[in-house]
CSV table of C-alpha atoms in Angstrom, one decimal:
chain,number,residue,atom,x,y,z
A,1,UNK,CA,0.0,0.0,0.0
A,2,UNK,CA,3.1,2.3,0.0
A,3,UNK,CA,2.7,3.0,-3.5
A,4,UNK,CA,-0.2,4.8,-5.3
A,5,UNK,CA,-3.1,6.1,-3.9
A,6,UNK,CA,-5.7,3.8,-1.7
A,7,UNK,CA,-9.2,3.1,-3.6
A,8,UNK,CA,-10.6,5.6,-0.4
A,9,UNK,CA,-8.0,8.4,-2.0
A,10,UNK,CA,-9.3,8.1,-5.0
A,11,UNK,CA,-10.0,11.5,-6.6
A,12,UNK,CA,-13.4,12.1,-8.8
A,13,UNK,CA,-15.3,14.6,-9.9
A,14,UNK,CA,-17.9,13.9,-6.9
A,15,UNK,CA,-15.0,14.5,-4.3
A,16,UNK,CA,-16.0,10.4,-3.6
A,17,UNK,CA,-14.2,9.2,-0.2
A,18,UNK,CA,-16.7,11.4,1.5
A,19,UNK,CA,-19.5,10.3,3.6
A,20,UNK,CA,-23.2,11.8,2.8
A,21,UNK,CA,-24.3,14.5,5.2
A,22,UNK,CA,-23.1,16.6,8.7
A,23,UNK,CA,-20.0,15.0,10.5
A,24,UNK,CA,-20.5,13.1,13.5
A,25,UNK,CA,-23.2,14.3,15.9
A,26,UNK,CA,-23.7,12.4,19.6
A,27,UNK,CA,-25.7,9.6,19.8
A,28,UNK,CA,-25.8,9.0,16.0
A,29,UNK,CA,-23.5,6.8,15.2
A,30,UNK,CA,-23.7,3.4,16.8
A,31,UNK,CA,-23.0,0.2,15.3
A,32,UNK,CA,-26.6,-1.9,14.9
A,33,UNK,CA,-26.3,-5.4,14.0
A,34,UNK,CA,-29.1,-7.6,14.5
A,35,UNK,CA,-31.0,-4.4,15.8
A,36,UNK,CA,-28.4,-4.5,18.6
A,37,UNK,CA,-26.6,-1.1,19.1
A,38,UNK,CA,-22.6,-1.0,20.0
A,39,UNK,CA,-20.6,1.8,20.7
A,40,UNK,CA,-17.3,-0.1,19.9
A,41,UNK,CA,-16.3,-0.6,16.3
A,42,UNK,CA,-13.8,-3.4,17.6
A,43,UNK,CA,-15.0,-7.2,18.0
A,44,UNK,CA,-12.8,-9.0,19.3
A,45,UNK,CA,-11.7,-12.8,18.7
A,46,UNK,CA,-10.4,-14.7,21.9
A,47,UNK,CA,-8.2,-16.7,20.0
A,48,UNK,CA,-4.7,-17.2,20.2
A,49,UNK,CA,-4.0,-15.7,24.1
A,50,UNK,CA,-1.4,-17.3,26.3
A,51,UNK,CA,-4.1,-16.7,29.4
A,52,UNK,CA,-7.3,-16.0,30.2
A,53,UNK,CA,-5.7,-13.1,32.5
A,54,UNK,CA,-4.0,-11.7,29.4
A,55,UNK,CA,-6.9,-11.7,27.2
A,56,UNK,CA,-9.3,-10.4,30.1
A,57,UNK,CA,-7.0,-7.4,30.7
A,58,UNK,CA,-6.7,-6.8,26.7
A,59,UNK,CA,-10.5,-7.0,26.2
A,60,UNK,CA,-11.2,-4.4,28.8
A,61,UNK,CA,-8.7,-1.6,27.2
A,62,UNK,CA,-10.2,-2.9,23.7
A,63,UNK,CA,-13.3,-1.3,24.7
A,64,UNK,CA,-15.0,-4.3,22.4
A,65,UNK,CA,-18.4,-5.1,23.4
A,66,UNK,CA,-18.3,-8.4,21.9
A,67,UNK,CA,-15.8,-11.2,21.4
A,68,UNK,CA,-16.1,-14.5,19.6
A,69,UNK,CA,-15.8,-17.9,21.3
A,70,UNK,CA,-15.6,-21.5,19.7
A,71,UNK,CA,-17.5,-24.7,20.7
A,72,UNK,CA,-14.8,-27.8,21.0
A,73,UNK,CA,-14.7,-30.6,23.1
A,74,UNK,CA,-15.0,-30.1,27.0
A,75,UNK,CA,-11.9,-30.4,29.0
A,76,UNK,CA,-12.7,-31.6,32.2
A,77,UNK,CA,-8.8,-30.4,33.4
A,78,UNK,CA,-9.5,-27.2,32.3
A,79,UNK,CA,-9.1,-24.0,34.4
A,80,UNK,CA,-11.2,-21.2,34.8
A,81,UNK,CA,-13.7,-20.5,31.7
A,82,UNK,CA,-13.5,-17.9,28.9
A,83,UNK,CA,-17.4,-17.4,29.7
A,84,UNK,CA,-16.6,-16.0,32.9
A,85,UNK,CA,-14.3,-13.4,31.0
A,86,UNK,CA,-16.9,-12.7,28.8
A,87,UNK,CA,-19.2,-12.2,31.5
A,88,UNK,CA,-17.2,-9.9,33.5
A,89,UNK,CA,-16.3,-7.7,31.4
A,90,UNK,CA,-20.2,-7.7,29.7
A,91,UNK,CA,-19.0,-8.3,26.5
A,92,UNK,CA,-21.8,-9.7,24.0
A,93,UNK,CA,-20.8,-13.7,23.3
A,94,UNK,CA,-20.2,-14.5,19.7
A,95,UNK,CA,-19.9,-18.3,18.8
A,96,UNK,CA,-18.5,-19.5,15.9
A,97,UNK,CA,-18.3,-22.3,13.4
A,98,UNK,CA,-14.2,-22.1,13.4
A,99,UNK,CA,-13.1,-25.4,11.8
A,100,UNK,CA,-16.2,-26.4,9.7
A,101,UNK,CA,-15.5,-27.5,6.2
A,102,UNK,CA,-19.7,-28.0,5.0
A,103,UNK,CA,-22.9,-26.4,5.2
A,104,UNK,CA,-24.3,-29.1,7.4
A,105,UNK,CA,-21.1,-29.3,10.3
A,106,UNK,CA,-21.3,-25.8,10.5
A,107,UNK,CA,-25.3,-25.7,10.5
A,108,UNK,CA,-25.0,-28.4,13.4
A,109,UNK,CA,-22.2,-26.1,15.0
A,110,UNK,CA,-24.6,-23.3,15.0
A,111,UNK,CA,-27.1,-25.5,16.2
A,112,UNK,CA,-25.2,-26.2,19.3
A,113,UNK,CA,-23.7,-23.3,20.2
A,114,UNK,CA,-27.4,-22.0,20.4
A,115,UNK,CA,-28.3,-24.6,22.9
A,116,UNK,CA,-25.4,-24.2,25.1
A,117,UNK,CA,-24.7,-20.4,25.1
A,118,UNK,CA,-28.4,-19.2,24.7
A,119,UNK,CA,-28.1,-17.2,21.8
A,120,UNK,CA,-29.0,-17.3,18.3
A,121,UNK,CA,-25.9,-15.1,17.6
A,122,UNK,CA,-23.6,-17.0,15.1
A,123,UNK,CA,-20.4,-16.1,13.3
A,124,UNK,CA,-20.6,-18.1,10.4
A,125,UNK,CA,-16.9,-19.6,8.9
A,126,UNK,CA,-17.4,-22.6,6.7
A,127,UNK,CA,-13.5,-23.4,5.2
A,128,UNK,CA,-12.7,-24.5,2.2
A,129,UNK,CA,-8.7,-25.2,2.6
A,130,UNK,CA,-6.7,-26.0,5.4
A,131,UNK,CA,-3.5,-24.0,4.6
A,132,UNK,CA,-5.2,-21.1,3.5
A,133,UNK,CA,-8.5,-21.3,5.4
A,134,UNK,CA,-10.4,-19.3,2.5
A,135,UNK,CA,-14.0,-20.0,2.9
A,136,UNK,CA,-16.0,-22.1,0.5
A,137,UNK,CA,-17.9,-20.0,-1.4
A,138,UNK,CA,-20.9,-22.7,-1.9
A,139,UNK,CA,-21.0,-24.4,1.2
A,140,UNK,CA,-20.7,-20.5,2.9
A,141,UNK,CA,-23.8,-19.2,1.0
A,142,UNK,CA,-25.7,-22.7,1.7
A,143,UNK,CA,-25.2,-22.7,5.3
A,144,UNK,CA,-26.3,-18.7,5.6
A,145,UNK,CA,-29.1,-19.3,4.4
A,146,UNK,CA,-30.5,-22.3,6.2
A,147,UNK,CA,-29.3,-20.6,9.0
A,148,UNK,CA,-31.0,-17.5,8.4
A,149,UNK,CA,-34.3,-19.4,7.9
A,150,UNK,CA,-34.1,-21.1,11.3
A,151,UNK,CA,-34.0,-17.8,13.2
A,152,UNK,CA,-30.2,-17.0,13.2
A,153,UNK,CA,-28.3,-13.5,13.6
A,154,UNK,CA,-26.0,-14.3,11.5
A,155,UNK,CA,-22.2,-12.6,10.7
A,156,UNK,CA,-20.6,-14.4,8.1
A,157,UNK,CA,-16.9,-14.4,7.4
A,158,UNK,CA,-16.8,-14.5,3.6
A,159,UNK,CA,-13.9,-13.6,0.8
A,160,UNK,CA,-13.3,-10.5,-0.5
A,161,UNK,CA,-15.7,-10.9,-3.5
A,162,UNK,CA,-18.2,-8.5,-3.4
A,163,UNK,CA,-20.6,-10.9,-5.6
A,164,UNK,CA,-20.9,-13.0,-3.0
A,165,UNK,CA,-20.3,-10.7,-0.2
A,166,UNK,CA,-23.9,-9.0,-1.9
A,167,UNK,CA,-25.4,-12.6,-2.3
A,168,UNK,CA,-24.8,-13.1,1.5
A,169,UNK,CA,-26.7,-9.7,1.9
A,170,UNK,CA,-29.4,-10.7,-0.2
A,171,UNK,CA,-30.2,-14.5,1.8
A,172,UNK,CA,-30.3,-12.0,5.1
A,173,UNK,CA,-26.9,-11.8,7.4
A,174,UNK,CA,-27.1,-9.7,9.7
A,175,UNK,CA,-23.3,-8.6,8.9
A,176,UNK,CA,-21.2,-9.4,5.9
A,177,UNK,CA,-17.4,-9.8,7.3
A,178,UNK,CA,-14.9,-10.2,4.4
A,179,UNK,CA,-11.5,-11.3,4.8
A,180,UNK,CA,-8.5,-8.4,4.7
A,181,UNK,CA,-6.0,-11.3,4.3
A,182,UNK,CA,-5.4,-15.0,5.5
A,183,UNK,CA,-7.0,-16.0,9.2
A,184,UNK,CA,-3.8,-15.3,11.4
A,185,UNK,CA,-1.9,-13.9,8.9
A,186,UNK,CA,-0.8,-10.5,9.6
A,187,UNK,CA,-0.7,-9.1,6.0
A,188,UNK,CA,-3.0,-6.6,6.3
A,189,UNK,CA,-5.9,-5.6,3.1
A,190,UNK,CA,-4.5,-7.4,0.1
A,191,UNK,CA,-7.6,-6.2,-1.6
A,192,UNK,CA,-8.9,-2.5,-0.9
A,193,UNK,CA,-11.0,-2.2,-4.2
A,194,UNK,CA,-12.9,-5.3,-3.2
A,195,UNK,CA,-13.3,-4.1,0.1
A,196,UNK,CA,-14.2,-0.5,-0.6
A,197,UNK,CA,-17.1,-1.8,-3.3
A,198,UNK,CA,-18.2,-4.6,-0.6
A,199,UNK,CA,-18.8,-1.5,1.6
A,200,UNK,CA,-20.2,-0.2,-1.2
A,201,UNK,CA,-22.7,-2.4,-2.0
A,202,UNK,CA,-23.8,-4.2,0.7
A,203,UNK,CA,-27.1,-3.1,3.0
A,204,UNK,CA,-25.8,-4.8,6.2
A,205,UNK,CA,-22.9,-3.9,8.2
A,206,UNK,CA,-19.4,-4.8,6.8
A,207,UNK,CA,-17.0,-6.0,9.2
A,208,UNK,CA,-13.3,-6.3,8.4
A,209,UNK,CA,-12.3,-10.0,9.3
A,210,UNK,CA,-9.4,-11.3,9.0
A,211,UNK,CA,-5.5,-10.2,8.3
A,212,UNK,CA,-5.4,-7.1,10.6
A,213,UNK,CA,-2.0,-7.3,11.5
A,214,UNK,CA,-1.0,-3.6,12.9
A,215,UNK,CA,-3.6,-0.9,13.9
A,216,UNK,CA,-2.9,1.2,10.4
A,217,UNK,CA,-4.6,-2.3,9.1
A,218,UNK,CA,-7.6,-1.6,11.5
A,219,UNK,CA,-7.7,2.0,10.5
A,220,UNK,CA,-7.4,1.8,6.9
A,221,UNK,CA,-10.3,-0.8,6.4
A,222,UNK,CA,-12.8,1.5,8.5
A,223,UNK,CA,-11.4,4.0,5.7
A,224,UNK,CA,-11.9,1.7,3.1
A,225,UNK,CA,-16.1,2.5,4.9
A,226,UNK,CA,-15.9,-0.7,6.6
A,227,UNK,CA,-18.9,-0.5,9.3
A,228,UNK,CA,-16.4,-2.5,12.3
A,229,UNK,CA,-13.1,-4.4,12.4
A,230,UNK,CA,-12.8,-8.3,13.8
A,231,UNK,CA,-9.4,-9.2,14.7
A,232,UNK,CA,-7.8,-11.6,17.1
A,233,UNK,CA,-4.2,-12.7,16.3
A,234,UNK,CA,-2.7,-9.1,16.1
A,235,UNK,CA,-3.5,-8.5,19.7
A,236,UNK,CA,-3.7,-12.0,21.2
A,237,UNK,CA,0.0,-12.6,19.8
A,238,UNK,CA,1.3,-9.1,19.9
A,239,UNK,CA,4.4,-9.0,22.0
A,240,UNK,CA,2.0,-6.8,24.7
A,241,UNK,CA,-1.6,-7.8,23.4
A,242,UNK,CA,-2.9,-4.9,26.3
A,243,UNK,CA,-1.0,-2.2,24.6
A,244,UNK,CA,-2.0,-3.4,21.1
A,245,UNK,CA,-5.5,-3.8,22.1
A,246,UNK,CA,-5.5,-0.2,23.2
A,247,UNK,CA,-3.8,1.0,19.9
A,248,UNK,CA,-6.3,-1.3,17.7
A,249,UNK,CA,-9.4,0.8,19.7
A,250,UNK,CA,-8.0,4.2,18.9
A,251,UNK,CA,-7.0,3.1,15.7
A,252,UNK,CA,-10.8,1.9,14.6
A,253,UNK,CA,-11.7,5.1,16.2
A,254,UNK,CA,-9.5,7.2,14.3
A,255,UNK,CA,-10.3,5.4,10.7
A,256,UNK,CA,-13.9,5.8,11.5
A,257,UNK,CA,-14.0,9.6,12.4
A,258,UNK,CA,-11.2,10.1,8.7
A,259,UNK,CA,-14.0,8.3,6.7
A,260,UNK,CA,-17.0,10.2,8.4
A,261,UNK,CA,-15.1,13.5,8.1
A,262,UNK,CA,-14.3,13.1,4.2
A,263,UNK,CA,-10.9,13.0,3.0
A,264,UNK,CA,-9.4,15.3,1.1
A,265,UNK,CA,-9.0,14.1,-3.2
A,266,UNK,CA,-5.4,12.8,-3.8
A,267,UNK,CA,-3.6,14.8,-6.3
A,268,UNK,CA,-0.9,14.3,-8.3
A,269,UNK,CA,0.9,18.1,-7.9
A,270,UNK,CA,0.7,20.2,-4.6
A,271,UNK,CA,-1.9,22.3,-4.3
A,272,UNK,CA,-0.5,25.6,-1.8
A,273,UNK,CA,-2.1,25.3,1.6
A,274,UNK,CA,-0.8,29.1,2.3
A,275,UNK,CA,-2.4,31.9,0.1
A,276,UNK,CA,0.4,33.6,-2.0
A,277,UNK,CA,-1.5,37.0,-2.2
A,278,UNK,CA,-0.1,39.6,-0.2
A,279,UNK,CA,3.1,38.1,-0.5
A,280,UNK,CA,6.1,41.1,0.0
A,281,UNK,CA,7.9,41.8,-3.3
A,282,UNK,CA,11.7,42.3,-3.3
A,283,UNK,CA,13.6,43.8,-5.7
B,1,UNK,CA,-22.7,-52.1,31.7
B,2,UNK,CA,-23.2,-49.4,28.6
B,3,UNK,CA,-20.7,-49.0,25.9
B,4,UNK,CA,-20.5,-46.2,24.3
B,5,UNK,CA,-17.9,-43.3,22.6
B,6,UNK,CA,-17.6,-39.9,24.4
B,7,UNK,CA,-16.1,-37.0,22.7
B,8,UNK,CA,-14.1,-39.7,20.4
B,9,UNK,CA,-12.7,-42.0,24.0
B,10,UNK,CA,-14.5,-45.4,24.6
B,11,UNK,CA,-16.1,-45.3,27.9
B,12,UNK,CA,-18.3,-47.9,29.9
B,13,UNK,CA,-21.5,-46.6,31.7
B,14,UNK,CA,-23.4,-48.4,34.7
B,15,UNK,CA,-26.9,-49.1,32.6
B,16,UNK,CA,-29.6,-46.6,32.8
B,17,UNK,CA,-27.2,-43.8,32.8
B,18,UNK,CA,-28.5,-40.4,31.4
B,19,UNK,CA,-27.0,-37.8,29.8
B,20,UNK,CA,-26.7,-35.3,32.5
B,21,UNK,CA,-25.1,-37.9,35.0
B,22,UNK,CA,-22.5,-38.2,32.2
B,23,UNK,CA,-22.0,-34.3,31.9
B,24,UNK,CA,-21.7,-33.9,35.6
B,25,UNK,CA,-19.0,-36.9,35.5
B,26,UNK,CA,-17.5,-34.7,32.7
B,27,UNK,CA,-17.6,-31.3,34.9
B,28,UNK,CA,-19.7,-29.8,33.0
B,29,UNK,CA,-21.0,-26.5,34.8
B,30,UNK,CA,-25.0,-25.2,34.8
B,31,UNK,CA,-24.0,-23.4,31.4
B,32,UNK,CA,-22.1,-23.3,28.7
B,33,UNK,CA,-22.5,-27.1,27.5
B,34,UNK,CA,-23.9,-28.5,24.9
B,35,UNK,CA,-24.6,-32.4,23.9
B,36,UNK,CA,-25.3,-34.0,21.1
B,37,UNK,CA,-25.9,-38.0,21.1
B,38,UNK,CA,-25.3,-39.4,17.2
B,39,UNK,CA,-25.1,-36.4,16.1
B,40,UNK,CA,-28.4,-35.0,17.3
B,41,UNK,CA,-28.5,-32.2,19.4
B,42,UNK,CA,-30.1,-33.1,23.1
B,43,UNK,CA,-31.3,-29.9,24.9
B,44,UNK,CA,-30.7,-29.2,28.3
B,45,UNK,CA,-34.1,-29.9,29.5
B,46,UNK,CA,-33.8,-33.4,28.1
B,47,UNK,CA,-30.8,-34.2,29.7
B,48,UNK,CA,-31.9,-36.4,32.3
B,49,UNK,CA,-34.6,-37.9,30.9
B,50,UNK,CA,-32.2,-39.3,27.5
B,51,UNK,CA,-30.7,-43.0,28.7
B,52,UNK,CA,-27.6,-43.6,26.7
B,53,UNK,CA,-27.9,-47.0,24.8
B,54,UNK,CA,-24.8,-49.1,23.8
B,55,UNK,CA,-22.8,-47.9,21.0
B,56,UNK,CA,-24.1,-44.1,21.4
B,57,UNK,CA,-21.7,-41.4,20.1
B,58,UNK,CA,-21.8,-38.7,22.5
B,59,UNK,CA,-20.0,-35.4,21.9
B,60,UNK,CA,-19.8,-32.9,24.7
B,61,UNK,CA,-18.5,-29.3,24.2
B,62,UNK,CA,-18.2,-26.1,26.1
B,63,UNK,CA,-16.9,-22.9,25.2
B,64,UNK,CA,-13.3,-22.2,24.1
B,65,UNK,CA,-11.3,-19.3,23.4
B,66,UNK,CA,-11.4,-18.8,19.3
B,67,UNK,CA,-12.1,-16.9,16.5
């Protein structure tokens, strides 16, 4: 992204990059999914964090009012619970269907989490490759849909193809969540066209999922006009996860007050930001 | 005696066990759990009332940290 403008800096006629109407006024600009209303822009994943300590500490300087959680196997040697995190620190419970390769596992995932965790909250992931864990297009679209249809809220993490990121729109999600990158990867937006016309085009909220590696990743895709940010890695693995947590808040702040204030068009020459009337003439 | 696979281990029940004596044996707390018995969810109201029969494939899960 070093070179060129970014597809939010791109200059038309229509000074586009701007947002329609007044800038930001109190009380007007919450996040709704579901008909839920959030403050924070950040969701956070709980994956990845050496202790529950750690990630309790970095959720409550992340500001995030909700935070994913996966459904595996009960550990009867396990210590403390990740829903008590949750629970202290009121954060909204987000199950996934992490590690589902159909429609129907990650349908019965869904299914499950409902039952245990009382909510009909799902982030939908249905993979299509283990080394890359890009979803499968097909089985994705199938499962949001049956889902939907049986009374789900459902945020589904999909590719960066606004085709299907509109298709997922049309069956009902409740939040279309494109990839920036790889799950885990670090590499930031490889795709900020896609993203910006995914923003574009879809009704429901678009949620940046995926490949945030450093907080100018978080603050470029709420740029880009994405509606929130997911990310887990880049602050459950960061050297200090608290202090990255913190700079991934301010930095979904800051991206989200740039695109709501309208950035200036990118230009190829300078354009003088001091008038050069009045200037003194010497001989 | 009871045979039957829980969360992919062979395990061997006293008969007319149910499946929330087998979630308590499991530490499974008042929330946060879900079972499903070949591959059929089981809510937790039914728990007690669902007698695991030989060769039932039980799957018990709680809530870890992911995504």
């Amino acid at each position: 992204m070093s070179n060129g403008p970014t597809p939010g800096a791109v200059a038309t006629d229509d000074g586009a990059g701007t947002v329609d109407g007044p800038g930001p006024r109190p009380g007007d600009d919450r996040l709704v999914i579901g008909g839920v209303g959030f403050d924070s822009r950040l969701i956070l994943g709980t994956g990845g964090a050496a202790s529950l300590e750690v990630l309790e500490a970095a959720l409550v300087v992340s500001g995030a009012e909700m935070a994913t959680v996966a459904l595996r196997r009960i550990d009867p040697a396990a210590q403390g619970s990740i829903l008590d995190v949750l629970a202290r620190c009121g954060v909204r419970l987000l199950p996934n269907t992490a590690g589902c390769f159909t429609a129907r596992d990650a349908v019965r995932t869904a299914q499950l989490a409902r039952e245990a965790f009382e909510t009909d909250w799902v982030k939908l992931e249905v993979i299509g490759d283990d080394r890359t864990l890009l979803p499968d297009a097909v089985e994705l679209l199938d499962a949001a849909e049956e889902l939907v249809d049986d009374g789900f809220v459902v945020l589904a993490y999909t590719n960066d193809d606004p085709v299907l990121a509109r298709r997922l729109d049309d069956v009902g999600c409740a939040a279309v969540m494109p990839l920036g990158s790889p799950i885990g990867s670090g590499a930031g937006i490889n795709n900020p066209y896609n993203v910006t016309m995914i923003a574009e085009q879809v009704s429901a909220p678009v949620v940046l999922d995926a490949g945030v590696g450093t907080a100018s990743d978080a603050a470029l895709a709420m740029e880009l006009g994405c509606d929130a940010v997911l990310l887990a890695t880049a602050v459950t693995r960061a050297r200090e996860p608290v202090r990255m947590a913190e700079a991934m808040r301010r930095a979904v702040e800051a991206g989200h007050l740039a695109r709501r204030a309208g950035r200036i068009p990118v230009r190829r020459y300078a354009q003088a930001s001091t008038p050069s009337q009045g200037m003194a003439e010497w001989d | 005696m009871v045979h039957v696979v829980v969360n992919g281990e062979e395990r061997t029940l006293a008969g007319g066990c149910c499946v929330a004596e087998l979630a308590a044996e499991l530490g499974a707390g008042p929330r946060g759990v879900a079972v499903a018995v070949n591959g059929e969810l089981v809510g937790r109201s039914a728990w007690a009332g669902h007698l695991l029969q030989e060769g039932d494939q039980v799957e018990v899960l709680e809530a870890m940290q992911g995504g």
